[in-house]
Coordinates of C-alpha atoms in Angstrom, one line a residue:
X1 CA 21.2 19.6 10.0
X2 CA 17.9 19.3 11.8
X3 CA 17.3 16.4 14.1
X4 CA 13.8 15.2 14.1
X5 CA 12.0 14.8 17.4
X6 CA 10.5 11.4 17.9
X7 CA 7.1 11.3 19.6
X8 CA 6.4 8.4 21.8
X9 CA 3.2 7.1 23.5
X10 CA 2.8 6.0 27.1
X11 CA 4.4 2.6 26.3
X12 CA 7.5 4.2 24.8
X13 CA 6.6 3.3 21.2
X14 CA 7.4 5.7 18.5
X15 CA 4.2 7.2 17.0
X16 CA 3.6 9.5 14.1
X17 CA 2.8 13.1 14.8
X18 CA -0.2 12.7 12.5
X19 CA -1.2 11.9 8.9
X20 CA -1.9 14.3 6.1
X21 CA -5.4 13.9 4.8
X22 CA -5.6 12.9 1.1
X23 CA -8.3 14.2 -1.2
X24 CA -9.2 13.2 -4.8
X25 CA -6.6 15.7 -6.0
X26 CA -3.8 13.4 -4.8
X27 CA -4.9 10.9 -7.4
X28 CA -5.1 13.2 -10.4
X29 CA -2.7 14.0 -13.2
X30 CA 0.4 15.9 -12.2
X31 CA 3.8 17.0 -13.6
X32 CA 5.8 15.4 -10.8
X33 CA 6.0 12.2 -8.7
X34 CA 4.6 12.3 -5.2
X35 CA 4.7 9.8 -2.4
X36 CA 2.1 10.0 0.4
X37 CA 2.1 8.0 3.6
X38 CA -1.0 5.9 4.1
X39 CA 0.0 4.7 7.6
X40 CA 2.1 1.7 8.6
X41 CA 4.1 0.4 5.7
X42 CA 1.6 1.8 3.1
X43 CA 2.0 4.6 0.7
X44 CA 0.4 6.1 -2.4
X45 CA 2.7 6.7 -5.4
X46 CA 1.4 9.2 -7.9
X47 CA 4.0 9.0 -10.7
X48 CA 2.9 11.7 -13.1
X49 CA -0.7 10.5 -13.0
X50 CA -0.1 6.7 -12.6
X51 CA -1.5 6.0 -9.1
X52 CA -0.4 2.9 -7.2
X53 CA -1.0 2.1 -3.6
X54 CA 1.6 -0.2 -1.9
X55 CA 0.5 -2.2 1.1
X56 CA -2.6 0.0 1.9
X57 CA -4.2 -0.7 5.3
X58 CA -6.8 1.9 5.5
X59 CA -9.2 -0.1 7.6
X60 CA -9.9 -3.4 9.2
X61 CA -6.6 -4.1 11.0
X62 CA -7.1 -6.5 13.8
X63 CA -5.3 -4.4 16.4
X64 CA -5.5 -0.7 17.4
X65 CA -3.3 1.5 15.2
X66 CA -1.5 4.6 16.3
X67 CA -2.5 6.7 13.3
X68 CA -5.6 7.9 11.4
X69 CA -5.9 6.7 7.8
X70 CA -5.4 9.7 5.5
X71 CA -8.3 8.7 3.3
X72 CA -11.3 6.3 3.6
X73 CA -11.4 3.5 1.0
X74 CA -14.8 4.8 -0.2
X75 CA -13.1 8.2 -1.0
X76 CA -10.3 6.7 -3.2
X77 CA -11.4 7.9 -6.7
X78 CA -9.2 5.6 -8.9
X79 CA -6.1 3.5 -8.8
X80 CA -4.0 1.9 -11.6
X81 CA -2.9 -0.9 -9.2
X82 CA -2.2 -2.0 -5.7
X83 CA 1.1 -3.7 -4.9
X84 CA 1.1 -6.1 -2.0
X85 CA 4.5 -7.0 -0.7
X86 CA 3.6 -10.0 1.4
X87 CA 0.7 -11.9 3.1
X88 CA 0.9 -10.4 6.6
X89 CA -2.3 -8.5 7.4
X90 CA -0.4 -5.3 8.1
X91 CA 0.5 -5.3 4.4
X92 CA -2.4 -7.2 2.7
X93 CA -5.6 -5.7 4.1
X94 CA -8.4 -7.7 2.7
X95 CA -11.0 -5.1 3.8
X96 CA -9.1 -2.3 2.2
X97 CA -8.5 -4.3 -1.0
X98 CA -12.2 -5.3 -1.3
X99 CA -13.4 -1.8 -0.6
X100 CA -11.3 -0.2 -3.4
X101 CA -11.9 -3.0 -5.9
X102 CA -14.4 -1.0 -7.9
X103 CA -11.6 1.6 -8.7
X104 CA -8.6 -0.8 -8.8
X105 CA -8.1 -3.1 -11.8
X106 CA -5.0 -5.0 -10.7
X107 CA -3.4 -6.3 -7.5
X108 CA 0.3 -7.2 -8.1
X109 CA 2.0 -9.5 -5.6
X110 CA 4.3 -12.4 -5.2
X111 CA 2.8 -15.7 -6.5
X112 CA 1.3 -16.9 -3.3
X113 CA -0.2 -13.6 -2.3
X114 CA -1.7 -13.1 -5.7
X115 CA -3.3 -16.5 -5.5
X116 CA -4.9 -15.6 -2.2
X117 CA -6.1 -12.3 -3.7
X118 CA -7.7 -14.3 -6.5
X119 CA -9.3 -16.6 -3.9
X120 CA -10.7 -13.4 -2.4
X121 CA -12.2 -12.5 -5.8
X122 CA -9.7 -9.8 -6.5
X123 CA -7.7 -9.6 -9.8
X124 CA -4.4 -10.8 -8.4
X125 CA -1.5 -10.8 -10.8
X126 CA 1.4 -12.9 -9.7
X127 CA 5.1 -12.2 -10.1
X128 CA 8.3 -14.1 -9.5
X129 CA 11.3 -12.7 -7.5
X130 CA 13.4 -10.5 -9.7
X131 CA 10.6 -10.2 -12.3
X132 CA 9.9 -6.7 -13.6
X133 CA 6.4 -5.4 -14.6
X134 CA 4.9 -2.2 -15.7
X135 CA 1.8 -0.3 -14.4
X136 CA 1.1 2.8 -16.5
X137 CA 4.4 4.7 -16.7
X138 CA 5.9 2.9 -13.7
X139 CA 8.2 -0.1 -13.9
X140 CA 8.6 -2.2 -10.7
X141 CA 10.6 -5.2 -9.8
X142 CA 9.9 -7.8 -7.2
X143 CA 12.9 -8.1 -5.0
X144 CA 13.8 -10.7 -2.4
X145 CA 13.5 -9.8 1.3
X146 CA 14.2 -11.7 4.5
X147 CA 11.2 -11.0 6.7
X148 CA 11.6 -12.5 10.2

């Protein structure tokens, strides 16, 4: 078994060794499911051509981050949806969400977060805890979490 080496910065914080750049190809049809790290808690899920970003923070965070975003919002060619887990700005990046709005038809989130998305002019779709919903060929379920 290989043991991963953890890289730390001068403050002793664990930091990624780097991000892998994403191109338009990461968003196209494919025969498999891939997950690509977007930085922080965010990731891109391409499930056999259904493309969903979860908690993308590609720009506009209010503090310095320890990674480079793997793609600029302007370079995202298309999305089926964005899933936002909760309201904190390291999960719900208003700048990122606005800058991909022209290629993203739906922003799925818990009720309160979806209402804030709608206030922002985004197509927020609200869900209750334990509710399942479908995006393309992906079925998701909003699960409870204790976030303190």
